[in-house]
mmCIF file of C-alpha atoms in Angstrom:
data_model
loop_
_atom_site.group_PDB
_atom_site.id
_atom_site.type_symbol
_atom_site.label_atom_id
_atom_site.label_comp_id
_atom_site.label_asym_id
_atom_site.label_seq_id
_atom_site.Cartn_x
_atom_site.Cartn_y
_atom_site.Cartn_z
ATOM 1 C CA MET A 13 23.808 9.088 1.983
ATOM 2 C CA LYS A 14 23.436 12.469 3.657
ATOM 3 C CA TRP A 15 25.393 13.381 6.761
ATOM 4 C CA THR A 16 25.123 16.114 9.342
ATOM 5 C CA ARG A 17 28.473 17.633 10.155
ATOM 6 C CA THR A 18 29.134 19.825 13.198
ATOM 7 C CA VAL A 19 31.956 22.325 13.073
ATOM 8 C CA ALA A 20 32.937 24.654 15.895
ATOM 9 C CA GLY A 21 34.032 28.148 14.891
ATOM 10 C CA VAL A 22 35.597 31.118 16.636
ATOM 11 C CA ALA A 23 34.115 33.129 19.450
ATOM 12 C CA VAL A 24 32.877 36.384 17.946
ATOM 13 C CA GLY A 25 35.294 39.214 18.598
ATOM 14 C CA THR A 26 38.290 37.043 19.518
ATOM 15 C CA GLY A 27 39.684 36.649 16.007
ATOM 16 C CA ALA A 28 40.836 33.123 16.824
ATOM 17 C CA LEU A 29 39.519 30.762 14.155
ATOM 18 C CA TRP A 30 39.435 27.040 14.901
ATOM 19 C CA LEU A 31 37.850 24.163 13.043
ATOM 20 C CA GLY A 32 37.131 20.532 13.705
ATOM 21 C CA ALA A 33 34.492 18.133 14.893
ATOM 22 C CA ALA A 34 32.839 19.141 18.144
ATOM 23 C CA PRO A 35 29.709 18.019 19.985
ATOM 24 C CA ALA A 36 26.671 20.265 19.765
ATOM 25 C CA ALA A 37 26.715 20.619 23.558
ATOM 26 C CA VAL A 38 29.746 22.916 23.283
ATOM 27 C CA ALA A 39 27.368 25.649 22.130
ATOM 28 C CA ASP A 40 25.969 25.767 25.639
ATOM 29 C CA GLU A 41 29.366 25.585 27.326
ATOM 30 C CA SER A 42 31.062 28.377 25.353
ATOM 31 C CA PRO A 43 28.794 31.422 25.033
ATOM 32 C CA GLY A 44 29.639 33.494 21.996
ATOM 33 C CA ALA A 45 31.176 30.592 20.017
ATOM 34 C CA ALA A 46 29.680 29.753 16.631
ATOM 35 C CA HIS A 47 28.856 26.124 15.934
ATOM 36 C CA LEU A 48 28.009 25.229 12.351
ATOM 37 C CA LEU A 49 25.860 22.204 11.515
ATOM 38 C CA LEU A 50 25.510 21.190 7.873
ATOM 39 C CA ASN A 51 22.915 18.642 6.879
ATOM 40 C CA GLY A 52 23.870 17.792 3.317
ATOM 41 C CA ALA A 53 27.590 18.527 3.273
ATOM 42 C CA PHE A 54 28.410 15.391 1.280
ATOM 43 C CA ASP A 55 27.313 13.725 -1.941
ATOM 44 C CA ASN A 56 25.076 16.566 -3.190
ATOM 45 C CA ARG A 57 23.737 17.120 -6.661
ATOM 46 C CA PRO A 58 23.097 20.489 -8.292
ATOM 47 C CA GLY A 59 19.680 21.699 -7.176
ATOM 48 C CA GLU A 60 19.703 19.909 -3.815
ATOM 49 C CA LEU A 61 19.123 21.821 -0.603
ATOM 50 C CA ILE A 62 21.640 22.193 2.211
ATOM 51 C CA ASP A 63 20.364 22.727 5.735
ATOM 52 C CA ILE A 64 22.606 25.284 7.483
ATOM 53 C CA ASP A 65 22.310 25.791 11.225
ATOM 54 C CA VAL A 66 24.582 28.154 13.177
ATOM 55 C CA ARG A 67 24.273 28.206 16.961
ATOM 56 C CA GLY A 68 25.791 30.160 19.794
ATOM 57 C CA LEU A 69 26.016 33.631 18.212
ATOM 58 C CA ARG A 70 24.986 36.713 20.150
ATOM 59 C CA GLU A 71 24.042 38.565 16.962
ATOM 60 C CA ARG A 72 20.368 38.510 16.051
ATOM 61 C CA GLY A 73 20.971 39.494 12.455
ATOM 62 C CA GLY A 74 23.631 40.076 9.874
ATOM 63 C CA VAL A 75 24.715 36.409 9.701
ATOM 64 C CA THR A 76 25.491 35.313 6.134
ATOM 65 C CA VAL A 77 26.865 32.251 4.373
ATOM 66 C CA THR A 78 28.885 32.383 1.166
ATOM 67 C CA SER A 79 30.121 29.580 -1.073
ATOM 68 C CA PRO A 80 30.812 29.065 -4.789
ATOM 69 C CA VAL A 81 27.946 26.544 -4.781
ATOM 70 C CA PHE A 82 25.415 29.366 -4.166
ATOM 71 C CA ARG A 83 24.612 32.083 -6.678
ATOM 72 C CA HIS A 84 24.405 34.760 -3.977
ATOM 73 C CA PRO A 85 25.285 35.174 -0.301
ATOM 74 C CA VAL A 86 22.689 33.447 1.884
ATOM 75 C CA GLN A 87 21.151 35.440 4.712
ATOM 76 C CA LEU A 88 20.492 33.275 7.788
ATOM 77 C CA VAL A 89 17.299 33.874 9.750
ATOM 78 C CA PRO A 90 17.525 34.015 13.569
ATOM 79 C CA TYR A 91 15.494 31.636 15.684
ATOM 80 C CA GLY A 92 12.553 32.986 17.582
ATOM 81 C CA HIS A 93 11.831 32.881 21.307
ATOM 82 C CA GLY A 94 15.251 34.250 22.271
ATOM 83 C CA ASP A 95 17.221 31.176 21.159
ATOM 84 C CA ARG A 96 20.732 31.945 19.919
ATOM 85 C CA GLY A 97 20.710 30.338 16.491
ATOM 86 C CA HIS A 98 20.406 31.101 12.786
ATOM 87 C CA HIS A 99 19.108 28.925 9.984
ATOM 88 C CA ALA A 100 18.704 28.699 6.191
ATOM 89 C CA ARG A 101 18.117 26.023 3.583
ATOM 90 C CA PRO A 102 19.560 27.228 0.266
ATOM 91 C CA ALA A 103 19.837 25.219 -2.956
ATOM 92 C CA ILE A 104 23.058 24.414 -4.776
ATOM 93 C CA ALA A 105 23.102 26.193 -8.106
ATOM 94 C CA GLY A 106 22.083 24.011 -11.035
ATOM 95 C CA ASP A 107 25.247 24.634 -13.063
ATOM 96 C CA VAL A 108 27.815 23.781 -10.359
ATOM 97 C CA GLU A 109 30.457 21.328 -11.561
ATOM 98 C CA PRO A 110 31.384 18.266 -9.477
ATOM 99 C CA GLY A 111 33.958 19.023 -6.811
ATOM 100 C CA THR A 112 34.569 20.180 -3.237
ATOM 101 C CA TYR A 113 33.828 23.814 -2.380
ATOM 102 C CA PRO A 114 34.415 26.001 0.686
ATOM 103 C CA LEU A 115 31.560 27.405 2.766
ATOM 104 C CA THR A 116 32.048 30.428 5.037
ATOM 105 C CA VAL A 117 29.841 31.884 7.773
ATOM 106 C CA ARG A 118 30.217 35.570 8.639
ATOM 107 C CA ALA A 119 28.699 37.552 11.508
ATOM 108 C CA GLY A 120 29.395 41.172 12.434
ATOM 109 C CA GLY A 121 31.866 41.432 9.572
ATOM 110 C CA ARG A 122 33.968 38.502 10.891
ATOM 111 C CA VAL A 123 34.400 34.909 9.767
ATOM 112 C CA VAL A 124 32.897 32.763 12.526
ATOM 113 C CA ALA A 125 32.859 29.306 10.941
ATOM 114 C CA GLU A 126 33.995 27.454 7.841
ATOM 115 C CA ASP A 127 33.285 24.099 6.231
ATOM 116 C CA ARG A 128 33.187 22.488 2.803
ATOM 117 C CA VAL A 129 30.469 21.150 0.513
ATOM 118 C CA GLU A 130 30.897 18.243 -1.883
ATOM 119 C CA VAL A 131 29.001 18.210 -5.172
ATOM 120 C CA ARG A 132 28.663 15.343 -7.608
ATOM 121 C CA ALA A 133 27.330 15.199 -11.155
ATOM 122 C CA PRO A 134 23.591 15.324 -11.897
ATOM 123 C CA ARG A 135 21.845 12.185 -13.098
ATOM 124 C CA PRO A 136 18.902 11.491 -15.419
ATOM 125 C CA ALA A 137 15.331 11.586 -14.157
ATOM 126 C CA THR A 138 14.393 8.270 -12.576
ATOM 127 C CA PHE A 139 10.932 6.738 -12.093
ATOM 128 C CA ARG A 140 10.750 3.865 -9.585
ATOM 129 C CA VAL A 141 7.956 1.411 -8.815
ATOM 130 C CA SER A 142 8.657 -0.628 -5.666
ATOM 131 C CA THR A 143 12.084 -2.284 -6.068
ATOM 132 C CA PRO A 144 13.670 -4.298 -8.888
ATOM 133 C CA ASP A 145 12.684 -7.973 -8.919
ATOM 134 C CA ASP A 146 10.098 -7.331 -6.189
ATOM 135 C CA VAL A 147 6.774 -9.172 -6.385
ATOM 136 C CA LEU A 148 3.715 -7.432 -4.963
ATOM 137 C CA ARG A 149 0.715 -9.167 -3.404
ATOM 138 C CA PRO A 150 -2.901 -8.145 -4.034
ATOM 139 C CA GLY A 151 -3.924 -5.604 -1.401
ATOM 140 C CA GLU A 152 -0.345 -4.528 -0.654
ATOM 141 C CA ARG A 153 0.791 -0.904 -0.734
ATOM 142 C CA LEU A 154 3.659 0.128 -2.930
ATOM 143 C CA GLY A 155 5.656 3.314 -3.251
ATOM 144 C CA LEU A 156 6.070 5.310 -6.455
ATOM 145 C CA SER A 157 8.830 7.888 -6.821
ATOM 146 C CA PHE A 158 10.032 10.212 -9.547
ATOM 147 C CA ASP A 159 13.437 11.853 -9.011
ATOM 148 C CA ASP A 160 13.436 14.777 -11.458
ATOM 149 C CA LEU A 161 16.374 16.708 -10.011
ATOM 150 C CA ARG A 162 18.308 17.621 -13.164
ATOM 151 C CA PRO A 163 19.179 20.708 -15.192
ATOM 152 C CA GLY A 164 16.204 22.174 -17.017
ATOM 153 C CA ALA A 165 13.572 20.090 -15.210
ATOM 154 C CA HIS A 166 10.200 21.726 -14.804
ATOM 155 C CA GLY A 167 6.573 20.886 -14.058
ATOM 156 C CA GLU A 168 4.900 20.005 -10.786
ATOM 157 C CA THR A 169 2.126 17.588 -11.807
ATOM 158 C CA PHE A 170 3.030 13.948 -12.426
ATOM 159 C CA THR A 171 0.549 11.078 -12.588
ATOM 160 C CA ALA A 172 0.978 7.293 -12.656
ATOM 161 C CA ALA A 173 -1.525 4.952 -14.281
ATOM 162 C CA SER A 174 -1.711 1.172 -14.572
ATOM 163 C CA ALA A 175 -4.242 -1.561 -15.179
ATOM 164 C CA ALA A 176 -3.209 -2.818 -11.730
ATOM 165 C CA PHE A 177 -4.517 0.383 -10.081
ATOM 166 C CA ARG A 178 -8.150 1.286 -9.509
ATOM 167 C CA SER A 179 -7.489 4.851 -10.668
ATOM 168 C CA LYS A 180 -4.702 7.211 -11.606
ATOM 169 C CA VAL A 181 -2.312 8.224 -8.828
ATOM 170 C CA ARG A 182 -0.839 11.710 -8.449
ATOM 171 C CA LEU A 183 2.753 12.020 -7.239
ATOM 172 C CA THR A 184 3.527 14.998 -4.987
ATOM 173 C CA HIS A 185 6.517 16.566 -3.240
ATOM 174 C CA ASP A 186 6.446 16.832 0.532
ATOM 175 C CA PRO A 187 9.033 19.379 1.768
ATOM 176 C CA ARG A 188 8.683 17.957 5.285
ATOM 177 C CA GLY A 189 9.139 14.356 4.217
ATOM 178 C CA PRO A 190 12.227 12.154 3.913
ATOM 179 C CA HIS A 191 13.243 13.837 0.644
ATOM 180 C CA TRP A 192 13.190 17.388 1.992
ATOM 181 C CA ASN A 193 16.595 18.161 0.404
ATOM 182 C CA ASN A 194 15.394 17.155 -3.083
ATOM 183 C CA PRO A 195 12.827 19.722 -4.242
ATOM 184 C CA ARG A 196 12.041 17.624 -7.316
ATOM 185 C CA MET A 197 11.359 14.265 -5.691
ATOM 186 C CA PHE A 198 7.714 13.329 -6.268
ATOM 187 C CA THR A 199 6.248 10.345 -4.434
ATOM 188 C CA ALA A 200 2.977 8.491 -3.809
ATOM 189 C CA LEU A 201 1.668 5.422 -2.014
ATOM 190 C CA VAL A 202 -0.947 3.251 -3.700
ATOM 191 C CA ALA A 203 -2.746 0.111 -2.509
ATOM 192 C CA LEU A 204 -3.268 -2.640 -5.055
ATOM 193 C CA PRO A 205 -6.873 -3.838 -5.316
ATOM 194 C CA LEU A 206 -7.627 -7.008 -3.397
ATOM 195 C CA ASP A 207 -8.937 -8.654 -6.544
ATOM 196 C CA VAL A 208 -6.083 -7.755 -8.913
ATOM 197 C CA LYS A 209 -5.060 -10.759 -11.012
ATOM 198 C CA ASP A 210 -1.590 -12.264 -11.172
ATOM 199 C CA GLY A 211 0.545 -10.854 -13.949
ATOM 200 C CA THR A 212 3.085 -8.266 -15.071
ATOM 201 C CA TYR A 213 1.581 -4.793 -15.423
ATOM 202 C CA LYS A 214 2.915 -1.621 -16.997
ATOM 203 C CA VAL A 215 2.996 1.540 -14.859
ATOM 204 C CA THR A 216 3.148 4.723 -16.947
ATOM 205 C CA LEU A 217 4.211 8.101 -15.578
ATOM 206 C CA THR A 218 2.793 11.114 -17.388
ATOM 207 C CA GLY A 219 3.833 14.754 -17.159
ATOM 208 C CA PRO A 220 1.807 17.963 -16.760
ATOM 209 C CA ASP A 221 0.749 17.876 -20.430
ATOM 210 C CA GLY A 222 -0.413 14.247 -20.209
ATOM 211 C CA SER A 223 2.417 12.868 -22.327
ATOM 212 C CA PRO A 224 4.267 9.716 -21.150
ATOM 213 C CA VAL A 225 7.512 10.332 -19.290
ATOM 214 C CA GLN A 226 8.692 6.849 -18.274
ATOM 215 C CA GLU A 227 7.314 3.320 -17.845
ATOM 216 C CA ARG A 228 8.154 0.597 -15.381
ATOM 217 C CA PRO A 229 6.954 -3.030 -14.956
ATOM 218 C CA LEU A 230 5.058 -4.193 -11.885
ATOM 219 C CA VAL A 231 4.798 -7.903 -11.055
ATOM 220 C CA VAL A 232 1.767 -9.035 -9.050
ATOM 221 C CA ARG A 233 1.380 -12.576 -7.765
ATOM 222 C CA ALA A 234 -0.817 -13.743 -4.936
ATOM 223 C CA ALA A 235 0.785 -15.991 -2.328
ATOM 224 C CA ARG A 236 0.271 -19.699 -2.811
ATOM 225 C CA PRO A 237 0.467 -22.694 -0.505
ATOM 226 C CA GLY A 238 4.144 -23.152 0.305
ATOM 227 C CA ASP A 239 4.955 -19.422 0.212
ATOM 228 C CA ARG A 240 6.083 -17.972 3.536
ATOM 229 C CA ASP A 241 3.295 -15.374 3.529
ATOM 230 C CA TYR A 242 0.491 -17.779 2.664
ATOM 231 C CA VAL A 243 -1.934 -18.134 5.579
ATOM 232 C CA GLY A 244 -5.058 -19.697 4.100
ATOM 233 C CA ARG A 245 -6.407 -23.019 5.407
ATOM 234 C CA ALA A 246 -9.481 -23.716 3.337
ATOM 235 C CA ARG A 247 -11.872 -26.672 3.572
ATOM 236 C CA GLY A 248 -14.634 -27.617 1.226
ATOM 237 C CA PRO A 249 -16.767 -27.235 -0.682
ATOM 238 C CA ALA A 250 -19.222 -29.380 1.271
ATOM 239 C CA PHE A 251 -22.984 -29.782 0.915
ATOM 240 C CA PHE A 252 -26.014 -30.092 3.143
ATOM 241 C CA ALA A 253 -29.744 -30.204 2.540
ATOM 242 C CA ALA A 254 -31.778 -27.077 1.843
ATOM 243 C CA ALA A 255 -33.449 -27.413 5.250
ATOM 244 C CA GLY A 256 -30.470 -29.068 6.947
ATOM 245 C CA ARG A 257 -27.623 -27.996 9.240
ATOM 246 C CA PRO A 258 -24.015 -27.069 8.351
ATOM 247 C CA ALA A 259 -22.778 -29.675 10.832
ATOM 248 C CA ALA A 260 -24.199 -32.358 8.510
ATOM 249 C CA ALA A 261 -22.319 -31.056 5.430
ATOM 250 C CA ARG A 262 -20.437 -33.629 3.333
ATOM 251 C CA THR A 263 -17.686 -33.021 0.783
ATOM 252 C CA HIS A 264 -18.573 -36.115 -1.225
ATOM 253 C CA GLY A 265 -21.632 -38.316 -1.538
ATOM 254 C CA HIS A 266 -24.395 -35.774 -0.852
ATOM 255 C CA LYS A 267 -27.451 -36.457 -3.003
ATOM 256 C CA VAL A 268 -29.868 -33.936 -4.470
ATOM 257 C CA ALA A 269 -32.602 -34.343 -7.047
ATOM 258 C CA ALA A 270 -32.456 -32.515 -10.377
ATOM 259 C CA GLY A 271 -34.487 -29.329 -9.984
ATOM 260 C CA GLY A 272 -33.931 -29.354 -6.226
ATOM 261 C CA SER A 273 -31.818 -27.132 -3.956
ATOM 262 C CA VAL A 274 -28.702 -27.657 -1.869
ATOM 263 C CA ASN A 275 -26.551 -25.507 0.407
ATOM 264 C CA VAL A 276 -22.836 -25.116 -0.384
ATOM 265 C CA LEU A 277 -20.492 -24.721 2.602
ATOM 266 C CA TRP A 278 -16.932 -23.362 2.550
ATOM 267 C CA ARG A 279 -14.569 -22.905 5.512
ATOM 268 C CA ASP A 280 -11.329 -20.935 5.779
ATOM 269 C CA ALA A 281 -9.298 -20.298 8.928
ATOM 270 C CA SER A 282 -7.632 -17.191 7.420
ATOM 271 C CA PRO A 283 -9.634 -15.715 4.553
ATOM 272 C CA ASP A 284 -8.088 -12.939 2.510
ATOM 273 C CA PRO A 285 -9.337 -9.383 3.094
ATOM 274 C CA GLY A 286 -12.451 -8.816 1.013
ATOM 275 C CA GLU A 287 -13.049 -12.530 0.539
ATOM 276 C CA ASP A 288 -16.579 -12.131 1.946
ATOM 277 C CA GLU A 289 -17.694 -10.428 -1.256
ATOM 278 C CA ARG A 290 -15.869 -12.554 -3.809
ATOM 279 C CA LEU A 291 -16.408 -16.229 -3.023
ATOM 280 C CA MET A 292 -18.376 -18.182 -5.613
ATOM 281 C CA ALA A 293 -19.234 -21.856 -6.099
ATOM 282 C CA THR A 294 -19.538 -22.976 -9.712
ATOM 283 C CA SER A 295 -20.762 -26.265 -11.161
ATOM 284 C CA PRO A 296 -22.265 -27.561 -14.404
ATOM 285 C CA ALA A 297 -25.058 -28.883 -12.186
ATOM 286 C CA PHE A 298 -26.107 -25.396 -10.976
ATOM 287 C CA GLU A 299 -28.302 -22.901 -12.753
ATOM 288 C CA GLY A 300 -25.539 -20.307 -12.277
ATOM 289 C CA PRO A 301 -22.628 -19.250 -10.052
ATOM 290 C CA VAL A 302 -23.536 -19.326 -6.360
ATOM 291 C CA PRO A 303 -22.325 -16.448 -4.104
ATOM 292 C CA LEU A 304 -21.044 -17.706 -0.748
ATOM 293 C CA ARG A 305 -21.648 -15.298 2.124
ATOM 294 C CA ARG A 306 -20.083 -15.185 5.582
ATOM 295 C CA ASP A 307 -22.184 -16.951 8.210
ATOM 296 C CA ASP A 308 -22.652 -14.420 11.000
ATOM 297 C CA SER A 309 -25.252 -16.386 12.915
ATOM 298 C CA LYS A 310 -24.874 -17.372 16.563
ATOM 299 C CA ALA A 311 -24.300 -20.956 15.505
ATOM 300 C CA ALA A 312 -21.065 -19.872 13.776
ATOM 301 C CA ASP A 313 -19.612 -18.081 16.833
ATOM 302 C CA GLY A 314 -16.176 -19.381 17.740
ATOM 303 C CA ALA A 315 -15.992 -21.670 14.720
ATOM 304 C CA MET A 316 -13.663 -21.444 11.737
ATOM 305 C CA PRO A 317 -15.084 -18.720 9.466
ATOM 306 C CA ARG A 318 -17.609 -20.320 7.181
ATOM 307 C CA TYR A 319 -19.427 -19.239 4.056
ATOM 308 C CA VAL A 320 -22.761 -20.574 2.852
ATOM 309 C CA GLY A 321 -24.859 -20.177 -0.269
ATOM 310 C CA PRO A 322 -28.026 -21.843 -1.599
ATOM 311 C CA ALA A 323 -27.716 -23.432 -5.039
ATOM 312 C CA ARG A 324 -30.494 -24.570 -7.346
ATOM 313 C CA VAL A 325 -29.787 -27.676 -9.406
ATOM 314 C CA ARG A 326 -30.776 -27.518 -13.065
ATOM 315 C CA THR A 327 -34.105 -29.056 -13.931
ATOM 316 C CA GLY A 328 -33.976 -32.104 -16.190
ATOM 317 C CA LEU A 329 -30.328 -32.755 -15.381
ATOM 318 C CA ALA A 330 -29.207 -36.335 -16.012
ATOM 319 C CA SER A 331 -28.344 -38.357 -12.951
ATOM 320 C CA GLY A 332 -24.646 -38.500 -12.172
ATOM 321 C CA ARG A 333 -21.694 -37.127 -10.233
ATOM 322 C CA TYR A 334 -21.051 -33.426 -10.827
ATOM 323 C CA PRO A 335 -18.041 -31.297 -9.715
ATOM 324 C CA VAL A 336 -18.534 -28.157 -7.622
ATOM 325 C CA THR A 337 -15.541 -25.786 -7.497
ATOM 326 C CA VAL A 338 -14.627 -22.862 -5.230
ATOM 327 C CA ILE A 339 -11.635 -20.630 -6.002
ATOM 328 C CA SER A 340 -10.312 -18.398 -3.220
ATOM 329 C CA HIS A 341 -7.241 -16.432 -2.101
ATOM 330 C CA HIS A 342 -6.994 -14.600 -5.423
ATOM 331 C CA GLY A 343 -6.886 -17.809 -7.411
ATOM 332 C CA ARG A 344 -4.188 -19.597 -5.444
ATOM 333 C CA VAL A 345 -6.607 -22.017 -3.751
ATOM 334 C CA LYS A 346 -8.896 -24.157 -5.884
ATOM 335 C CA ARG A 347 -10.947 -26.938 -4.334
ATOM 336 C CA THR A 348 -13.510 -29.236 -5.922
ATOM 337 C CA GLY A 349 -16.177 -31.356 -4.272
ATOM 338 C CA HIS A 350 -18.698 -33.646 -5.960
ATOM 339 C CA LEU A 351 -22.462 -33.672 -5.814
ATOM 340 C CA LEU A 352 -24.626 -36.702 -6.670
ATOM 341 C CA VAL A 353 -27.648 -35.703 -8.747
ATOM 342 C CA THR A 354 -30.560 -38.124 -8.840
ATOM 343 C CA GLY A 355 -33.843 -38.160 -10.779
ATOM 344 C CA ALA A 356 -35.947 -35.044 -11.172
ATOM 345 C CA THR A 357 -38.109 -33.746 -8.327
ATOM 346 C CA GLY A 358 -41.821 -33.121 -8.500
ATOM 347 C CA LYS A 359 -43.259 -29.847 -9.706
ATOM 348 C CA PRO A 360 -41.762 -26.690 -8.165
ATOM 349 C CA GLY A 361 -43.164 -26.184 -4.713
ATOM 350 C CA GLY A 362 -43.894 -29.874 -4.282
ATOM 351 C CA PRO A 363 -42.189 -32.158 -1.769
ATOM 352 C CA GLY A 364 -38.436 -31.776 -2.131
ATOM 353 C CA GLY A 365 -38.842 -29.036 -4.776
ATOM 354 C CA PRO A 366 -37.095 -25.666 -4.773
ATOM 355 C CA GLY A 367 -40.197 -23.923 -3.492
ATOM 356 C CA ARG A 368 -39.349 -25.293 -0.026
ATOM 357 C CA ALA A 369 -35.584 -24.470 -0.134
ATOM 358 C CA LEU A 370 -34.762 -22.683 3.100
ATOM 359 C CA LEU A 371 -31.256 -21.546 4.020
ATOM 360 C CA ILE A 372 -31.071 -21.774 7.805
ATOM 361 C CA ALA A 373 -27.310 -21.204 8.066
ATOM 362 C CA GLY A 374 -25.799 -18.026 6.743
ATOM 363 C CA ALA A 375 -25.803 -14.300 7.268
ATOM 364 C CA GLY A 376 -28.692 -13.430 9.544
ATOM 365 C CA GLY A 377 -29.281 -17.008 10.654
ATOM 366 C CA ALA A 378 -31.830 -15.988 13.287
ATOM 367 C CA ALA A 379 -33.893 -14.106 10.701
ATOM 368 C CA ALA A 380 -33.799 -17.154 8.446
ATOM 369 C CA LEU A 381 -35.193 -19.319 11.235
ATOM 370 C CA VAL A 382 -38.050 -16.870 11.753
ATOM 371 C CA ALA A 383 -38.753 -16.916 8.025
ATOM 372 C CA ALA A 384 -38.747 -20.720 8.070
ATOM 373 C CA GLY A 385 -41.390 -20.761 10.804
ATOM 374 C CA ALA A 386 -43.546 -18.257 8.930
ATOM 375 C CA VAL A 387 -43.505 -20.323 5.728
ATOM 376 C CA THR A 388 -44.336 -23.516 7.636
ATOM 377 C CA LEU A 389 -47.304 -21.824 9.315
ATOM 378 C CA LEU A 390 -48.514 -20.486 5.971
ATOM 379 C CA LEU A 391 -48.394 -23.939 4.395
ATOM 380 C CA ARG A 392 -50.351 -25.401 7.284
ATOM 381 C CA ARG A 393 -53.035 -22.757 6.954
ATOM 382 C CA ARG A 394 -53.325 -23.336 3.246
ATOM 383 C CA GLY A 395 -53.786 -27.084 3.740
ATOM 384 C CA PRO A 396 -57.378 -27.093 5.097
ATOM 385 C CA ARG A 397 -58.502 -24.610 2.450
ATOM 386 C CA ALA A 398 -57.201 -26.814 -0.290
ATOM 387 C CA ALA A 399 -58.864 -29.817 1.287
ATOM 388 C CA GLY A 400 -62.156 -27.948 1.640
#
């Protein structure tokens, strides 16, 4: 942990040196006194930065800091706008041994403040992905960090890649961020895709030349019913006639003829982000997977979010009871309803055939109703011609 330490020094020209903790406000009460603030006085590693702030001096220049932890005397830069203060942010030399070292501030040829700096041993480069034993959810953001503060470290371009990410992620150093005192701390934030599958993934950090530096595991598992962060309340799948209403949907017992059409209905009080584009209904009775789309019609206003999709039943299918399954919430919710398939319909386009399948509930419900009226009118017009 880093600490800021405030030390009050002597008033310039008095020759009376005094040390000890003092509030920063003393700088305003005692003109001419030097007050030294060190951010990073404790628990430093070679290469880390120390923020040095000296306030209360009348001098505008000629303020220096010396310490065995620095290779050369550090010249402090005065504040602008007439403020009486001087500042610098030097780095501890990379070859400094662990220990406690003195730090001295001089102005006008006099010692105006003193303090000490503690240095500990360097440590190996460390790549971190979230926290140990942490489990990430699909769609969550996680932090990546690479602490490369060590003797001989070099390179500024580090990239992380994983099958759990949509693309490679570049780690960067932000000198204004929380790791300002570590010039070789590289970080990044990455959001997991909403559709990432459960599993343990490998995250590989590569250096400027593209060679692997370190690897770390990443565990992804979507929340399931019973988990504290699970919020889904799904219902369905249910079924209603091709020209029917969602209010009439039934989870079990709905009948449809082989070769005919049926609407699949799914409800969820708290769908996952991106669920609108992923929901599918599958069944051995259908010609293929059925996309379920969010119902944005007026009829769905104020109701539990619902998803609807038209399904075509396979022609020539034997009569029987067939399962229809919807999997949602990244695989943690799986529900199955059953559809009763009866004898085959007439030829396509005939009564009850798929040629008349009209979805009147679903995205753009009003447009679907208009389309339904247009088809009905067309069929009526064709009737007399066929008869004549």
